[in-house]
């Protein structure tokens, strides 16, 4: 659906995008992740035909965006980081305007009503855009991106500046869009792409440094998996059972004692899930597991590690 070949964008002597290639299949929800200044917006702007690359090629559904921009762009709905909205129009007026601008040939009223219902802005459709909350403005931006039923939706930092409730709502909306569209979303937030995307591309200093399923990202980097487990039983004995499990690399006793339960942080080798053998071994001794959780920040660690090792190259 999207084919990016050896993309380069230079500003003066600076490479904002430095030989980036990837392809995205129909139906994927891809997160484009990187720290600020990594080259996300520049790449998005080239994908949408808004900027031309210094070198390289972008094919949208087989169409070269530089050679046939109008045809290629018909397949794309774009939500820039700051959505361009005419704030003196009502929501409905604005969507009609976008419909005309995109020269849509779908049944206008039916299509706009579908769009309004998908992004859930029915209750504000007659309000002036300038009076809407930031979350609703973002929905209107997304509505304008999906007018004309493009196959691909590209969203640049779609939740920046929203409050936690609005973030949840916009992420849910992106998941819904992902059922019927190919979606690329850029973000500097790991938990965002992890929550929504099926695949993660990590960009740093203009280069792709990882391209993985979120679940593979941990394993492929040799990162250990950490779980926190609370077990009811004698501390020393539980420790030695945990320590004997295959794949376990390190155990840290948290020092937390609740009744007769102790909490341990258990690290295991990349890709090894110790939960089942741990359950069986502890059950055999009649030491019940009172709590179990994956520790947070694992992917966050990977992200920082990746960026660090890229800097040292
Ligand atoms: P991101 O979206 O990941 O934060 P950008 O694509 O905006 O990153 O920027 C990538 C790099 O290119 C940064 O170093 C930025 O300063 C530089 N850059 C972006 N736009 C311009 C421009 N118009 N002129 C000069 N440098 C730019």
Short mmCIF file of C-alpha atoms and ligand atoms in Angstrom, two decimals:
data_model
loop_
_atom_site.label_atom_id
_atom_site.label_comp_id
_atom_site.label_asym_id
_atom_site.label_seq_id
_atom_site.Cartn_x
_atom_site.Cartn_y
_atom_site.Cartn_z
CA UNK A 1 0.00 0.00 0.00
CA UNK A 2 2.90 2.36 0.83
CA UNK A 3 6.39 1.86 -0.54
CA UNK A 4 9.17 4.20 0.56
CA UNK A 5 12.49 3.78 -1.20
CA UNK A 6 15.77 5.38 -0.12
CA UNK A 7 14.19 8.60 0.99
CA UNK A 8 16.53 11.52 1.73
CA UNK A 9 15.60 15.04 2.78
CA UNK A 10 18.35 17.57 3.34
CA UNK A 11 18.02 21.04 4.81
CA UNK A 12 21.32 22.69 3.94
CA UNK A 13 23.91 20.22 5.17
CA UNK A 14 21.53 18.57 7.66
CA UNK A 15 19.90 15.26 6.85
CA UNK A 16 16.36 15.44 8.31
CA UNK A 17 15.65 12.07 6.63
CA UNK A 18 18.66 9.93 5.77
CA UNK A 19 18.08 7.02 3.39
CA UNK A 20 14.81 5.69 4.79
CA UNK A 21 13.10 2.69 3.18
CA UNK A 22 10.07 0.70 4.34
CA UNK A 23 6.84 -0.72 3.03
CA UNK A 24 3.45 -0.88 4.66
CA UNK A 25 0.80 -3.42 3.77
CA UNK A 26 -2.92 -2.85 3.58
CA UNK A 27 -4.63 -2.98 6.97
CA UNK A 28 -1.53 -2.36 9.08
CA UNK A 29 -1.56 0.23 11.88
CA UNK A 30 2.00 1.42 11.98
CA UNK A 31 3.49 3.62 14.67
CA UNK A 32 6.23 5.93 13.61
CA UNK A 33 8.14 6.52 16.79
CA UNK A 34 11.11 8.72 17.55
CA UNK A 35 12.33 11.50 19.80
CA UNK A 36 11.66 15.11 18.87
CA UNK A 37 13.68 16.14 15.83
CA UNK A 38 14.06 12.53 14.62
CA UNK A 39 12.49 13.20 11.22
CA UNK A 40 8.92 12.00 11.74
CA UNK A 41 7.09 15.09 10.51
CA UNK A 42 9.43 15.48 7.54
CA UNK A 43 8.77 11.85 6.52
CA UNK A 44 4.99 12.26 6.98
CA UNK A 45 5.03 15.43 4.92
CA UNK A 46 6.88 13.65 2.10
CA UNK A 47 4.48 10.66 2.25
CA UNK A 48 1.54 13.00 1.86
CA UNK A 49 3.12 14.93 -1.01
CA UNK A 50 3.36 18.12 1.02
CA UNK A 51 7.16 18.19 0.79
CA UNK A 52 9.36 16.86 -1.98
CA UNK A 53 12.30 14.64 -1.04
CA UNK A 54 15.89 15.51 -1.96
CA UNK A 55 16.15 11.93 -3.26
CA UNK A 56 14.13 8.73 -3.17
CA UNK A 57 10.69 7.53 -4.08
CA UNK A 58 7.26 7.17 -2.47
CA UNK A 59 4.64 4.90 -4.04
CA UNK A 60 1.09 5.12 -2.72
CA UNK A 61 -0.91 2.10 -3.86
CA UNK A 62 1.61 1.79 -6.70
CA UNK A 63 1.35 5.45 -7.74
CA UNK A 64 4.45 7.69 -7.52
CA UNK A 65 3.49 10.69 -5.39
CA UNK A 66 5.93 12.97 -7.19
CA UNK A 67 4.83 11.92 -10.69
CA UNK A 68 1.07 11.76 -10.15
CA UNK A 69 0.40 13.74 -6.95
CA UNK A 70 -3.35 14.21 -7.40
CA UNK A 71 -4.03 10.53 -8.08
CA UNK A 72 -1.74 9.39 -5.25
CA UNK A 73 -3.14 11.89 -2.75
CA UNK A 74 -6.68 10.65 -3.38
CA UNK A 75 -5.67 7.56 -1.39
CA UNK A 76 -4.49 9.54 1.61
CA UNK A 77 -6.24 11.28 4.47
CA UNK A 78 -3.80 13.40 6.44
CA UNK A 79 -4.08 14.90 9.90
CA UNK A 80 -1.12 17.24 10.39
CA UNK A 81 0.13 17.96 13.91
CA UNK A 82 -1.89 21.19 13.90
CA UNK A 83 -5.02 20.46 11.87
CA UNK A 84 -5.92 23.28 9.50
CA UNK A 85 -9.47 24.25 10.50
CA UNK A 86 -11.54 27.27 9.57
CA UNK A 87 -12.64 28.18 13.04
CA UNK A 88 -15.34 30.64 11.95
CA UNK A 89 -17.25 27.85 10.22
CA UNK A 90 -19.57 25.40 11.91
CA UNK A 91 -18.37 21.81 11.93
CA UNK A 92 -20.86 20.84 9.22
CA UNK A 93 -19.99 23.83 7.02
CA UNK A 94 -16.32 22.98 7.31
CA UNK A 95 -16.86 19.33 6.40
CA UNK A 96 -18.94 20.40 3.37
CA UNK A 97 -16.07 22.68 2.38
CA UNK A 98 -13.53 19.83 2.66
CA UNK A 99 -15.88 17.57 0.68
CA UNK A 100 -15.95 20.10 -2.17
CA UNK A 101 -12.20 20.69 -1.92
CA UNK A 102 -11.54 16.98 -2.31
CA UNK A 103 -13.94 16.83 -5.32
CA UNK A 104 -15.71 13.83 -3.79
CA UNK A 105 -18.22 11.97 -5.90
CA UNK A 106 -19.91 10.10 -3.05
CA UNK A 107 -23.44 10.98 -1.97
CA UNK A 108 -22.66 14.12 0.03
CA UNK A 109 -25.24 14.02 2.79
CA UNK A 110 -24.97 10.28 3.36
CA UNK A 111 -21.17 10.30 3.33
CA UNK A 112 -20.82 13.29 5.67
CA UNK A 113 -23.31 11.75 8.07
CA UNK A 114 -21.28 8.51 8.07
CA UNK A 115 -18.09 10.46 8.77
CA UNK A 116 -19.75 12.47 11.54
CA UNK A 117 -21.04 9.31 13.15
CA UNK A 118 -17.64 7.50 12.87
CA UNK A 119 -15.78 10.27 14.68
CA UNK A 120 -18.72 10.93 17.03
CA UNK A 121 -19.23 14.66 16.49
CA UNK A 122 -22.96 14.60 15.87
CA UNK A 123 -23.74 16.64 18.98
CA UNK A 124 -21.44 19.50 17.91
CA UNK A 125 -21.99 19.55 14.17
CA UNK A 126 -23.78 22.92 14.21
CA UNK A 127 -21.32 24.60 16.58
CA UNK A 128 -18.61 27.03 15.49
CA UNK A 129 -15.28 25.23 15.40
CA UNK A 130 -13.59 27.95 17.46
CA UNK A 131 -15.88 27.14 20.40
CA UNK A 132 -14.95 23.45 20.48
CA UNK A 133 -12.57 21.80 22.97
CA UNK A 134 -9.19 20.65 21.65
CA UNK A 135 -10.38 17.04 21.66
CA UNK A 136 -13.39 17.86 19.50
CA UNK A 137 -11.25 19.99 17.17
CA UNK A 138 -8.99 16.96 16.74
CA UNK A 139 -12.03 14.84 15.87
CA UNK A 140 -13.07 17.39 13.26
CA UNK A 141 -9.51 17.20 11.87
CA UNK A 142 -9.81 13.41 11.68
CA UNK A 143 -13.26 13.74 10.07
CA UNK A 144 -11.79 15.96 7.36
CA UNK A 145 -8.98 13.42 6.83
CA UNK A 146 -11.40 10.54 6.24
CA UNK A 147 -13.74 12.42 3.90
CA UNK A 148 -13.66 10.72 0.51
CA UNK A 149 -12.87 7.32 2.08
CA UNK A 150 -9.11 7.32 1.48
CA UNK A 151 -7.43 3.91 1.88
CA UNK A 152 -4.63 5.36 4.01
CA UNK A 153 -4.86 7.62 7.06
CA UNK A 154 -1.73 9.43 8.20
CA UNK A 155 -1.84 11.09 11.62
CA UNK A 156 1.01 13.26 12.90
CA UNK A 157 1.14 13.27 16.72
CA UNK A 158 -2.66 12.96 16.99
CA UNK A 159 -2.91 13.23 20.77
CA UNK A 160 -0.48 16.05 21.52
CA UNK A 161 -2.05 18.61 23.87
CA UNK A 162 -5.12 16.53 24.74
CA UNK A 163 -6.19 15.64 28.26
CA UNK A 164 -6.10 11.97 29.39
CA UNK A 165 -9.79 11.33 28.68
CA UNK A 166 -9.52 12.86 25.20
CA UNK A 167 -6.37 10.79 24.56
CA UNK A 168 -8.25 7.57 25.35
CA UNK A 169 -11.11 8.61 23.05
CA UNK A 170 -8.83 9.53 20.14
CA UNK A 171 -6.87 6.28 20.52
CA UNK A 172 -10.13 4.30 20.45
CA UNK A 173 -11.10 6.20 17.33
CA UNK A 174 -7.77 5.34 15.68
CA UNK A 175 -8.33 1.66 16.50
CA UNK A 176 -11.76 1.85 14.84
CA UNK A 177 -10.26 3.55 11.77
CA UNK A 178 -7.61 0.81 11.65
CA UNK A 179 -10.31 -1.78 10.96
CA UNK A 180 -11.07 -0.29 7.57
CA UNK A 181 -7.93 1.71 6.71
CA UNK A 182 -4.18 1.44 6.61
CA UNK A 183 -3.01 3.81 9.36
CA UNK A 184 0.33 5.45 10.03
CA UNK A 185 0.63 7.47 13.16
CA UNK A 186 3.64 9.35 14.39
CA UNK A 187 4.35 9.82 18.04
CA UNK A 188 7.17 10.44 20.47
CA UNK A 189 5.24 8.42 23.06
CA UNK A 190 6.04 4.76 23.27
CA UNK A 191 2.90 3.85 25.20
CA UNK A 192 0.82 5.48 22.49
CA UNK A 193 2.15 3.37 19.62
CA UNK A 194 2.17 0.33 21.88
CA UNK A 195 -1.50 0.88 22.73
CA UNK A 196 -2.70 1.34 19.17
CA UNK A 197 -0.26 -0.07 16.62
CA UNK A 198 0.43 -3.51 15.23
CA UNK A 199 3.92 -2.56 14.09
CA UNK A 200 6.49 -0.02 15.24
CA UNK A 201 9.05 1.80 13.12
CA UNK A 202 11.60 3.66 15.23
CA UNK A 203 13.36 6.60 13.65
CA UNK A 204 16.33 8.45 15.11
CA UNK A 205 18.42 11.17 13.49
CA UNK A 206 16.66 10.56 10.19
CA UNK A 207 17.31 6.81 10.08
CA UNK A 208 15.11 3.79 10.80
CA UNK A 209 16.72 1.93 13.67
CA UNK A 210 14.02 -0.66 14.33
CA UNK A 211 11.08 -2.10 12.42
CA UNK A 212 9.25 -4.70 14.48
CA UNK A 213 6.00 -5.92 15.91
CA UNK A 214 5.70 -4.33 19.35
CA UNK A 215 5.84 -7.77 20.94
CA UNK A 216 9.06 -8.67 19.07
CA UNK A 217 10.82 -5.46 19.93
CA UNK A 218 11.76 -6.66 23.41
CA UNK A 219 12.95 -10.12 22.39
CA UNK A 220 14.99 -9.14 19.37
CA UNK A 221 17.09 -6.77 21.42
CA UNK A 222 18.06 -9.31 24.01
CA UNK A 223 16.25 -7.29 26.60
CA UNK A 224 15.27 -9.26 29.68
CA UNK A 225 11.67 -9.60 30.71
CA UNK A 226 10.86 -8.49 34.21
CA UNK A 227 7.91 -9.63 36.27
CA UNK A 228 6.93 -8.76 39.78
CA UNK A 229 5.51 -11.69 41.73
CA UNK A 230 4.05 -11.86 45.23
CA UNK A 231 4.16 -15.33 46.77
CA UNK A 232 2.79 -16.66 50.02
CA UNK A 233 5.47 -18.90 51.54
CA UNK A 234 8.86 -18.89 53.27
CA UNK A 235 11.08 -16.30 51.63
CA UNK A 236 14.23 -18.40 51.24
CA UNK A 237 12.45 -21.45 49.88
CA UNK A 238 10.41 -19.38 47.40
CA UNK A 239 13.60 -17.63 46.30
CA UNK A 240 15.34 -20.91 45.56
CA UNK A 241 12.32 -22.23 43.59
CA UNK A 242 12.24 -19.06 41.48
CA UNK A 243 15.99 -19.25 41.02
CA UNK A 244 15.81 -22.81 39.71
CA UNK A 245 13.41 -21.94 36.87
CA UNK A 246 14.99 -22.26 33.42
CA UNK A 247 15.70 -18.87 31.81
CA UNK A 248 15.74 -16.84 35.02
CA UNK A 249 18.73 -14.49 35.08
CA UNK A 250 18.21 -12.42 38.20
CA UNK A 251 15.96 -12.22 41.22
CA UNK A 252 15.64 -9.17 43.40
CA UNK A 253 13.90 -9.38 46.73
CA UNK A 254 11.82 -6.25 47.13
CA UNK A 255 11.84 -6.41 50.90
CA UNK A 256 8.05 -5.98 50.91
CA UNK A 257 6.28 -8.36 53.28
CA UNK A 258 2.51 -8.53 53.57
CA UNK A 259 1.29 -11.17 56.00
CA UNK A 260 3.23 -14.27 54.93
CA UNK A 261 3.74 -13.02 51.34
CA UNK A 262 6.98 -11.71 49.85
CA UNK A 263 7.42 -9.80 46.60
CA UNK A 264 10.22 -10.61 44.13
CA UNK A 265 11.34 -9.03 40.89
CA UNK A 266 12.20 -11.87 38.53
CA UNK A 267 14.15 -11.25 35.33
CA UNK A 268 14.34 -13.83 32.57
CA UNK A 269 16.19 -14.17 29.29
CA UNK A 270 14.81 -12.57 26.18
CA UNK A 271 11.65 -14.22 24.87
CA UNK A 272 11.28 -16.77 27.73
CA UNK A 273 7.92 -16.64 29.48
CA UNK A 274 8.45 -18.13 32.92
CA UNK A 275 4.91 -17.68 34.19
CA UNK A 276 3.65 -21.25 33.57
CA UNK A 277 6.69 -23.09 34.97
CA UNK A 278 6.72 -20.67 37.88
CA UNK A 279 3.07 -21.37 38.65
CA UNK A 280 3.62 -25.15 38.45
CA UNK A 281 6.75 -25.12 40.61
CA UNK A 282 5.16 -22.97 43.32
CA UNK A 283 1.86 -24.90 43.24
CA UNK A 284 3.75 -28.18 43.77
CA UNK A 285 5.04 -26.78 47.06
CA UNK A 286 1.68 -25.24 47.90
CA UNK A 287 3.04 -21.67 47.79
CA UNK A 288 0.21 -19.62 46.22
CA UNK A 289 0.91 -16.69 43.89
CA UNK A 290 -0.87 -13.70 45.43
CA UNK A 291 0.01 -11.18 42.71
CA UNK A 292 1.73 -11.09 39.34
CA UNK A 293 2.45 -8.20 37.03
CA UNK A 294 4.69 -7.32 34.13
CA UNK A 295 6.79 -4.38 35.23
CA UNK A 296 6.18 -1.22 33.32
CA UNK A 297 8.69 0.61 31.26
CA UNK A 298 10.18 -2.40 29.48
CA UNK A 299 9.60 -0.95 26.05
CA UNK A 300 10.60 2.43 27.39
CA UNK A 301 13.95 0.85 28.32
CA UNK A 302 14.29 -0.59 24.82
CA UNK A 303 13.56 2.75 23.25
CA UNK A 304 16.19 4.55 25.31
CA UNK A 305 18.67 1.72 24.73
CA UNK A 306 18.11 1.83 20.97
CA UNK A 307 18.53 5.58 20.78
CA UNK A 308 21.68 5.38 22.95
CA UNK A 309 23.31 2.64 20.90
CA UNK A 310 22.46 4.53 17.71
CA UNK A 311 24.20 7.64 19.10
CA UNK A 312 27.36 5.64 19.77
CA UNK A 313 27.55 4.41 16.16
P1 LIG B 1 10.16 15.26 14.33
O1 LIG B 1 8.84 15.37 13.63
O2 LIG B 1 10.58 13.82 14.52
O3 LIG B 1 10.21 16.02 15.61
P2 LIG B 1 11.17 16.82 12.11
O4 LIG B 1 10.88 16.01 10.90
O5 LIG B 1 10.27 17.96 12.40
O6 LIG B 1 11.30 15.86 13.38
O7 LIG B 1 12.65 17.40 11.99
C1 LIG B 1 13.79 16.60 11.65
C2 LIG B 1 15.01 17.49 11.59
O8 LIG B 1 14.94 18.38 10.48
C3 LIG B 1 15.21 18.35 12.81
O9 LIG B 1 16.59 18.42 13.09
C4 LIG B 1 14.67 19.70 12.37
O10 LIG B 1 15.31 20.74 13.07
C5 LIG B 1 15.03 19.72 10.89
N1 LIG B 1 14.06 20.51 10.10
C6 LIG B 1 12.75 20.24 9.96
N2 LIG B 1 12.16 21.16 9.14
C7 LIG B 1 13.14 22.03 8.77
C8 LIG B 1 13.19 23.18 7.94
N3 LIG B 1 12.10 23.63 7.32
N4 LIG B 1 14.37 23.82 7.80
C9 LIG B 1 15.49 23.36 8.41
N5 LIG B 1 15.52 22.26 9.20
C10 LIG B 1 14.37 21.60 9.39
#
